[in-house]
XYZ file of C-alpha atoms in Angstrom:
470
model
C 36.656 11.918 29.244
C 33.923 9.296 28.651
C 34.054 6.519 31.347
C 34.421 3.103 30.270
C 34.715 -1.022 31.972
C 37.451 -2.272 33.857
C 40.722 -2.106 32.022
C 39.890 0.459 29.678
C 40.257 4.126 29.980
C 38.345 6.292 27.784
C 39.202 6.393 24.300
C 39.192 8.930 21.703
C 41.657 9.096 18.662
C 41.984 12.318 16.645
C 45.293 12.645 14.024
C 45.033 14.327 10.976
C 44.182 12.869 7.453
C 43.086 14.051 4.271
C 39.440 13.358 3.869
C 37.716 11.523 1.236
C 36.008 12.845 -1.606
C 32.366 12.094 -2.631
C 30.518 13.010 -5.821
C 26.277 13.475 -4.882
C 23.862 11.185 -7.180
C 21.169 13.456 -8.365
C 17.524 12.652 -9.402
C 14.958 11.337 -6.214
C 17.794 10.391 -4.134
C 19.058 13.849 -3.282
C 15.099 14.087 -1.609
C 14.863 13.520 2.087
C 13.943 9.778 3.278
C 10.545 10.793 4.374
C 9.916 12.187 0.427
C 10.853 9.509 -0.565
C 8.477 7.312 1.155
C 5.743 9.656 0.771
C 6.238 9.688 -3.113
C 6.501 5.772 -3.436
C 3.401 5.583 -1.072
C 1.190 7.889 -3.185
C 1.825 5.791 -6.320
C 0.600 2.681 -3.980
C -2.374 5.106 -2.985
C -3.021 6.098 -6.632
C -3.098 2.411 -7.879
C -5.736 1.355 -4.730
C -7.596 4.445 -5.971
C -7.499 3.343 -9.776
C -8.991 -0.265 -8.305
C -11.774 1.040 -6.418
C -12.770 3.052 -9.567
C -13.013 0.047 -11.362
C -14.837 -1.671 -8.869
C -17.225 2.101 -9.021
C -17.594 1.468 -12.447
C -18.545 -1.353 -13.276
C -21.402 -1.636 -10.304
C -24.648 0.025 -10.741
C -26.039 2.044 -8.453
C -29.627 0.321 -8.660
C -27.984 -3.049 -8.397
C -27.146 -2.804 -4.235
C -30.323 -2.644 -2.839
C -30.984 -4.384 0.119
C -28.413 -5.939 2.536
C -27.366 -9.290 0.233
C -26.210 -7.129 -2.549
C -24.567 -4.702 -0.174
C -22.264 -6.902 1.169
C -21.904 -9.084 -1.786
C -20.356 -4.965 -3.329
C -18.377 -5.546 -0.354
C -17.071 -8.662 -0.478
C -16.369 -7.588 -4.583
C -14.177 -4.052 -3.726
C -12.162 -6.215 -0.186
C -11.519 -8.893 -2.917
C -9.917 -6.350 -5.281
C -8.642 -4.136 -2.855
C -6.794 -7.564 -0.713
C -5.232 -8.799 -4.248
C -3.662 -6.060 -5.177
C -2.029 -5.367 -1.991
C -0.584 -8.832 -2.309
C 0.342 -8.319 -5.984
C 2.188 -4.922 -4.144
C 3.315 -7.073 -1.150
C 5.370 -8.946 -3.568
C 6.945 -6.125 -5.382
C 7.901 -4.844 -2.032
C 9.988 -7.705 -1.567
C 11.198 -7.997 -5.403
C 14.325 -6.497 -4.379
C 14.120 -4.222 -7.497
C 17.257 -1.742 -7.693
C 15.481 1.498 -8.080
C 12.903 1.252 -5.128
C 15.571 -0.351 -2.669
C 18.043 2.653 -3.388
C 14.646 4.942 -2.063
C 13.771 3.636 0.319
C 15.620 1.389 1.480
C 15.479 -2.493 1.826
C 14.768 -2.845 5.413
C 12.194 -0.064 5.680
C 10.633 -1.950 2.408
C 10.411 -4.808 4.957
C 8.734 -2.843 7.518
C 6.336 -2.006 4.796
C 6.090 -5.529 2.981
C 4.917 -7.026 7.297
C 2.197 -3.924 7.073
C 0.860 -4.270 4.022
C 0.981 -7.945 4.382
C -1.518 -7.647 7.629
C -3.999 -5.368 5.407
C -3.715 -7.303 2.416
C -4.972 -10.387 4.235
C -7.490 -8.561 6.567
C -9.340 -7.546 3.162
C -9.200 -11.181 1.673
C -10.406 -12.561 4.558
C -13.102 -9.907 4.586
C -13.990 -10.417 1.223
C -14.968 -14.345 1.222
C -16.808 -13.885 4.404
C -18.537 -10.766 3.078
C -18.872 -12.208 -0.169
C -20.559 -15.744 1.560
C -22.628 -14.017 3.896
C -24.093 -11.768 0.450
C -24.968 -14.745 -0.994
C -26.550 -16.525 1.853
C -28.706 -13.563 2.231
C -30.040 -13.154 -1.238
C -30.419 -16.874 -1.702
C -32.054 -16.800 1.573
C -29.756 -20.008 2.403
C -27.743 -20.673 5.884
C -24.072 -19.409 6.041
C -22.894 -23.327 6.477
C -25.118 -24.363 3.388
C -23.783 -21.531 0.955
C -20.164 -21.768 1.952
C -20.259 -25.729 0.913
C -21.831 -24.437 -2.604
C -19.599 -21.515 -3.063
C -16.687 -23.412 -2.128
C -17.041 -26.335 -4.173
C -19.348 -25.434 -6.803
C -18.094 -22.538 -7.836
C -15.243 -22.888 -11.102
C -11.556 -22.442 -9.201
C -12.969 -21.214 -5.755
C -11.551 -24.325 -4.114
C -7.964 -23.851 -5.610
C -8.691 -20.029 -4.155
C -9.347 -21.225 -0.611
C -6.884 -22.947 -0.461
C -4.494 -19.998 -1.468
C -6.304 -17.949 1.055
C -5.861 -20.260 4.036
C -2.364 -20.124 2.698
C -2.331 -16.823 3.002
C -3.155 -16.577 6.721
C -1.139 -19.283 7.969
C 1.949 -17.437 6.174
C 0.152 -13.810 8.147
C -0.165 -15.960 11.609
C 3.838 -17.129 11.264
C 4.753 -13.310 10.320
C 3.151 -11.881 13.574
C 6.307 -10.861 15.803
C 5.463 -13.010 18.596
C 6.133 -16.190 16.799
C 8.445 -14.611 14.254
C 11.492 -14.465 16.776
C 10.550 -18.108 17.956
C 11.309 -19.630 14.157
C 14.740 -19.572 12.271
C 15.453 -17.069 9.365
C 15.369 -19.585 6.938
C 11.729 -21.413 7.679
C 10.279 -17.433 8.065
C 12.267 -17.390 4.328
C 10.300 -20.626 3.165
C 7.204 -20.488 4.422
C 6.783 -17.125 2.796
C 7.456 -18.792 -0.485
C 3.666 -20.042 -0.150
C 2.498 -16.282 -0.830
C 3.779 -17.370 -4.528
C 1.235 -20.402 -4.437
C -1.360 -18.633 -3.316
C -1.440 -16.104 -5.741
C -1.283 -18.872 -8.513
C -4.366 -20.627 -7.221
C -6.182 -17.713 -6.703
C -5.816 -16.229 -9.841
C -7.918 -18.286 -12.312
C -11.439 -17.689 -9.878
C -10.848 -13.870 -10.312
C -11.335 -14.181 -14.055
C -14.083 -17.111 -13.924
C -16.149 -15.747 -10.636
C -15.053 -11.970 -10.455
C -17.766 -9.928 -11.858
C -15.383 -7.184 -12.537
C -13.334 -9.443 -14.840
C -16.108 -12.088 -16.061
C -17.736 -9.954 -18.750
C -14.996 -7.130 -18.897
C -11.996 -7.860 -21.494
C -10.063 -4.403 -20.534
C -9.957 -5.260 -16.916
C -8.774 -8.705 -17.323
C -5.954 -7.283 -19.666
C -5.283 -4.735 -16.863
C -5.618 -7.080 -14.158
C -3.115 -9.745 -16.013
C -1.196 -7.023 -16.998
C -0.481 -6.084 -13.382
C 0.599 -9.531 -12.063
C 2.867 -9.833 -15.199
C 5.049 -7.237 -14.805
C 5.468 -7.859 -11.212
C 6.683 -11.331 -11.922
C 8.754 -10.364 -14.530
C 10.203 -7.931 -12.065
C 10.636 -10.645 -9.307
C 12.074 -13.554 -11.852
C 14.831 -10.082 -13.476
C 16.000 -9.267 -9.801
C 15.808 -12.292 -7.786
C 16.661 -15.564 -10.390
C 18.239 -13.821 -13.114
C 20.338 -11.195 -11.993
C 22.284 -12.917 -9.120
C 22.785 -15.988 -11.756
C 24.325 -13.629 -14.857
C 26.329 -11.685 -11.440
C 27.640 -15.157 -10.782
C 28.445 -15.964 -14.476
C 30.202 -12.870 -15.183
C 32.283 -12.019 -11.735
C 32.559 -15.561 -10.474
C 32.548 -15.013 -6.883
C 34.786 -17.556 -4.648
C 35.507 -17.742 -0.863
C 39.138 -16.679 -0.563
C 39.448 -17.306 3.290
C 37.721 -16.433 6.849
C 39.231 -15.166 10.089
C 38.093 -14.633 13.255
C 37.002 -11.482 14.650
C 36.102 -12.206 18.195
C 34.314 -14.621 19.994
C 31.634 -16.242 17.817
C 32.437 -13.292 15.033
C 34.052 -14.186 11.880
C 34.919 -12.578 8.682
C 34.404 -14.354 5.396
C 36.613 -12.850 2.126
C 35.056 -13.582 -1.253
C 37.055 -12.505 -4.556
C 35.661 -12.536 -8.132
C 36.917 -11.671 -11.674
C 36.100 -7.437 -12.212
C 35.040 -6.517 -9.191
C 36.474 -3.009 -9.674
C 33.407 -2.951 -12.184
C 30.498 -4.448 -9.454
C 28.481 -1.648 -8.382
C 28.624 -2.020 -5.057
C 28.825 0.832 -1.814
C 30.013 0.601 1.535
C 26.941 0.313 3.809
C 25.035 -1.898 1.426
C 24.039 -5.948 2.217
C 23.735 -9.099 -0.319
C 21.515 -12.085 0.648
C 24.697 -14.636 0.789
C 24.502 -18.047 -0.356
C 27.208 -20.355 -0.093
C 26.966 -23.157 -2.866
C 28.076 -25.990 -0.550
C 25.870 -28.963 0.136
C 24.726 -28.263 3.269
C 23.913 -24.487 2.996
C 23.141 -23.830 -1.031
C 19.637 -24.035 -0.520
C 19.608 -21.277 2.191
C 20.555 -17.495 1.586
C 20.732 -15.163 4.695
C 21.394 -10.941 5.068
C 24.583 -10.183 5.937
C 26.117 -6.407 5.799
C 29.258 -5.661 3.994
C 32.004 -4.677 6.986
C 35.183 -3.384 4.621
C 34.624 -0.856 1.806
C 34.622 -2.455 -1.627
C 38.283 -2.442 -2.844
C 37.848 -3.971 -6.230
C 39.694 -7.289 -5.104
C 37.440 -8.965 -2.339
C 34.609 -8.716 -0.573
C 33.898 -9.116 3.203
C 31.474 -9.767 5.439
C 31.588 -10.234 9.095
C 28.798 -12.103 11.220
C 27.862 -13.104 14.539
C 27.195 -16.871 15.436
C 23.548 -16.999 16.051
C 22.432 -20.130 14.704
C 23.561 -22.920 12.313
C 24.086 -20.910 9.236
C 26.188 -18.015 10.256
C 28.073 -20.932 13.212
C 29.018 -22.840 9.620
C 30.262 -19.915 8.169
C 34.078 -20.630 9.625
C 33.892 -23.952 7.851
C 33.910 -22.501 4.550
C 36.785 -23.995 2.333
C 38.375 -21.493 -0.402
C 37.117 -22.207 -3.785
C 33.752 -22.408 -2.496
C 31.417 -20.425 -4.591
C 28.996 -17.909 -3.924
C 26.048 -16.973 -5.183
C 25.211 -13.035 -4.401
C 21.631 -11.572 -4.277
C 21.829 -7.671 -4.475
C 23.361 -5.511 -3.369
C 20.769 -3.922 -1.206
C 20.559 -1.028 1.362
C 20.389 2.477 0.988
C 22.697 2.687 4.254
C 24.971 4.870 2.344
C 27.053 7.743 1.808
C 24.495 8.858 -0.441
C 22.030 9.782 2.642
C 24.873 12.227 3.806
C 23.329 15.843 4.510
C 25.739 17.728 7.126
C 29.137 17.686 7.140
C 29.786 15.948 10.303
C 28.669 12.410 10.782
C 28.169 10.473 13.814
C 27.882 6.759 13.846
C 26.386 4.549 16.884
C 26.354 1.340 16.414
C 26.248 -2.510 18.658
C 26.850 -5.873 18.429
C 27.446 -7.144 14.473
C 25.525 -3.563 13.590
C 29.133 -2.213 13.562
C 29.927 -3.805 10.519
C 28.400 -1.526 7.957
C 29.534 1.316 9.700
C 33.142 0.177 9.832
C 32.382 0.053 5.864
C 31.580 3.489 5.723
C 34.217 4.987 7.985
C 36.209 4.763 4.945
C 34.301 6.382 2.558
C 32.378 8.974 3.951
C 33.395 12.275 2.994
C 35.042 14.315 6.517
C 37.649 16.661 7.274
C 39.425 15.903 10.664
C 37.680 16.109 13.136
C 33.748 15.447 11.541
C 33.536 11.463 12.297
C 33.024 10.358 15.355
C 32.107 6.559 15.727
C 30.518 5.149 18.818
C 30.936 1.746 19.560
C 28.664 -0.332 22.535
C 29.432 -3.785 23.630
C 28.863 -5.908 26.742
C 32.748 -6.586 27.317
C 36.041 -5.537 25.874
C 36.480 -9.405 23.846
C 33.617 -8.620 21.841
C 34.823 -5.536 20.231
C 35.212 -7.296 16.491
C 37.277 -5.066 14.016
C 38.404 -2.871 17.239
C 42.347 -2.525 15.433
C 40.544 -1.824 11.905
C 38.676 1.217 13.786
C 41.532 2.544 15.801
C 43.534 2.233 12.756
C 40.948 4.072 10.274
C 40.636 6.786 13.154
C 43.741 7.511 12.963
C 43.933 7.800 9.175
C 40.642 9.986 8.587
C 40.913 12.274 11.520
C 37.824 10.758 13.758
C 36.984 10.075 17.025
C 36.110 6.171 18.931
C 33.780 5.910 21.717
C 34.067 2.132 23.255
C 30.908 1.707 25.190
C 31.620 -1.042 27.524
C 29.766 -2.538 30.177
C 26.236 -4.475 30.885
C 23.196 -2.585 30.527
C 22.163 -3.046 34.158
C 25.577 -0.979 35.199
C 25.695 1.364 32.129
C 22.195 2.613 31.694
C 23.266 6.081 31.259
C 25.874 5.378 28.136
C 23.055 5.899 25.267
C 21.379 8.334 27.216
C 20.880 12.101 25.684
C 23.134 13.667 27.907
C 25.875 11.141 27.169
C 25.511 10.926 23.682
C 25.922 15.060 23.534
C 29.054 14.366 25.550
C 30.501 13.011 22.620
C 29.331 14.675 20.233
C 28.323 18.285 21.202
C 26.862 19.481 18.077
C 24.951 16.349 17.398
C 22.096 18.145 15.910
C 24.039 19.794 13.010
C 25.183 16.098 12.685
C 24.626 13.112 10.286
C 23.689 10.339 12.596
C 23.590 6.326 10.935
C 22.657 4.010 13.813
C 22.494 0.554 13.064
C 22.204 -2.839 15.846
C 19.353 -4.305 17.074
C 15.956 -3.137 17.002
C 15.649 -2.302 20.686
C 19.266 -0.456 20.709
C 18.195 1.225 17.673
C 14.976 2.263 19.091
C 16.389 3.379 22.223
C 19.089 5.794 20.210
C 16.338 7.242 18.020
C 14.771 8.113 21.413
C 17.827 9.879 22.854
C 18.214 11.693 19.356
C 14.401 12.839 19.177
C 15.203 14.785 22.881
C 18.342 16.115 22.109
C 15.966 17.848 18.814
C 18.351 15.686 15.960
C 15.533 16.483 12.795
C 14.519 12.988 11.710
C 16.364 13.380 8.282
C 19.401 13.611 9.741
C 18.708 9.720 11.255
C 19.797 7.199 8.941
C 19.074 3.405 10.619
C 19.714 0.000 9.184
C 17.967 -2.793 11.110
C 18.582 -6.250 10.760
C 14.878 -8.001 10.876
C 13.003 -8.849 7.716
């Protein structure tokens, strides 16, 4: 029997219940995670490659001789190379339905913070490599031939300022100063990567010898940023707006969970006919006058019923602490949904689920749905005391309907350091490697669990995490 704090014996409840039933989706999803993200990386690869051809193409051979011409081909393929990682850094983000249900949205944001560091690296290359080119075959200082390129060149002054945009939005996106700055002034400030790319884009045509005096390329070149945007306008403006329209989403009521946890319920006309899953997130925004302007992550923590939705979230600043003064009738304004944190990435039969702090929410979700016999589900729950266990009676009660087992974790770190530990965690669940496992918490609980699963020999694919940064 697992230990557990003061007060609180350890708990495990296992009665008999029918399990649910679950139809597969075909097509790329039944691939593994890591195919997945191999496939949608190649066609990133294959796109870089078709750029650098172009850039092969259209420079001759006998034109980069000496060093001034050298780098100036530099500064030319970093140029190309930088823009259309940003062009990709924004479909990344585009929350399009098809490459969120791959790969997921918050390993698309691990990938959008990469990309984003490469994508500047190489613009930042190309104007000094493209400067220093210049100085060199002019035979001009670097100070002297930055003035002239920068002003007396058609739209390169619109284009540094989009690159110095650009870096400043890089510099606020490095983790050190990420976690010192609220979710929504991360949110805005990244709104600048759209200004950039609009001032930047005219001095490609007028100043980019790949485009100047080569009509296909601009078509392909224009081409690209088109359907990108058309893409970002279809799933972030116009799709949450016709979503709105047609189900008419409301706040029905809150209730609180535990302390600084509270549940919001939001009904709509024909929800029975949103396609929604248990595991999945929206980006909420709450029309009132204070907060319509903002729209923050939050995880659905009850399986979609076809009359309301819910989610659950933690106080941690003024957003989610103004959620429990939300007044019925207030409406809401839904981005998504988003995740692939679903029953969809089941494998084995058995499933175990870890999860901490507000990252119990979408696993509460899919305790309902997940497809188990008596006996497969066994839910693991850590907290620092017994008065932060939110949705503790909804557990216990859906354990005791589907047959699983509940593991309260409770206890501080400092006198628990062995509860997420390998030989703990195969304490509860013996045959963890034949085993489903969805984590989902914080990045350093989630980090430490992936550690205890990698020695116990879990195979990666049977890890499914959510995390909660973007």
């Amino acid at each position: 029997m697992l230990s557990m704090a003061a007060n609180n014996g350890g708990v495990t409840t296992t009665v008999p219940a029918p399990g649910a039933t679950h139809s597969g989706r075909g097509g790329l999803l039944r691939l593994s995670q890591p195919s997945r993200e191999v496939l949608v990386a190649a066609g990133v690869a294959a796109g870089a490659v078709a750029v650098i051809y172009m850039w092969w193409h259209d420079t001759a051979g006998a034109t980069v001789v000496g060093a001034g011409p050298f780098l100036t081909a530099g500064g030319r393929v970093t140029g190309l190379l930088g823009t259309y990682l940003i062009v990709v850094e924004v479909l990344l983000m585009a929350r399009v339905t098809w490459l969120d249900r791959m790969i997921g949205m918050d390993r698309l944001a691990v990938w959008h913070r990469r990309n984003g560091e490469y994508a500047v690296s190489l613009l930042v290359a190309h104007a000094v490599l493209i400067i220093w080119g210049y100085a060199l075959t002019a035979h001009a200082g670097l100070v002297g031939e930055t003035k002239s390129v920068v002003l007396d060149y058609p739209d390169m002054l619109a284009a540094t300022v989009g690159l110095g945009l650009l870096v400043g939005v890089g510099v606020l996106s490095a983790r050190a100063l990420r976690r010192r700055v609220s979710y929504h002034t991360w949110y805005f400030v990244h709104l600048y990567v759209y200004i950039a790319l609009a001032l930047s884009f005219a001095h490609q045509f007028n100043a980019g010898a790949d485009f100047a005096t080569h009509p296909l390329n601009r078509v392909i070149w224009a081409a690209m940023y088109g359907v990108v945007a058309a893409l970002l306008v279809a799933y972030r403006v116009v799709k949450p707006l016709v979503q709105l329209a047609r189900h008419r989403f409301v706040v029905v009521g809150t209730t609180n969970e535990a302390p600084g946890v509270i549940s919001v319920y939001v009904s709509g006309r024909d929800l029975d006919q949103f396609p929604v899953e248990a595991g999945q997130f929206f980006m909420w925004r709450f029309l009132t006058r204070q907060g319509w302007w903002q729209a923050h992550p939050f995880s659905l923590s009850s399986a979609p019923n076809g009359r309301w939705l819910r989610l659950t979230a933690k106080s941690l600043g003024d957003y989610s602490s103004a959620l429990r003064h939300l007044h019925p009738g207030t409406k809401v304004l839904l981005e998504g949904p988003y995740g692939a944190f679903t029953r969809d990435r089941r494998r084995r039969r058995k499933a175990l689920m870890i999860g901490a702090g507000i990252g119990v929410a979408p696993l509460r979700a899919l305790m309902e749905v997940l497809p188990a016999r008596p006996g497969d589900m066994t839910f693991v729950y850590r907290a620092g005391d017994t008065a932060h266990l939110a949705l503790r009676a909804e557990l216990d009660e859906l354990a005791t309907r589907r047959g699983a087992r509940v593991h309260y974790l409770v206890g501080s770190r400092a006198d628990h350091p062995e509860y997420l530990a390998p030989d703990h965690i195969l304490q509860m669940a013996p045959d963890v490697v034949d085993q489903d496992v969805f984590v989902c918490g914080p990045d350093s609980f989630t980090t430490l669990v992936r550690g205890s699963l990698r020695a116990l020999g879990v195979p990666a694919r049977q890890v499914h995490t959510e995390s909660f940064e973007f």
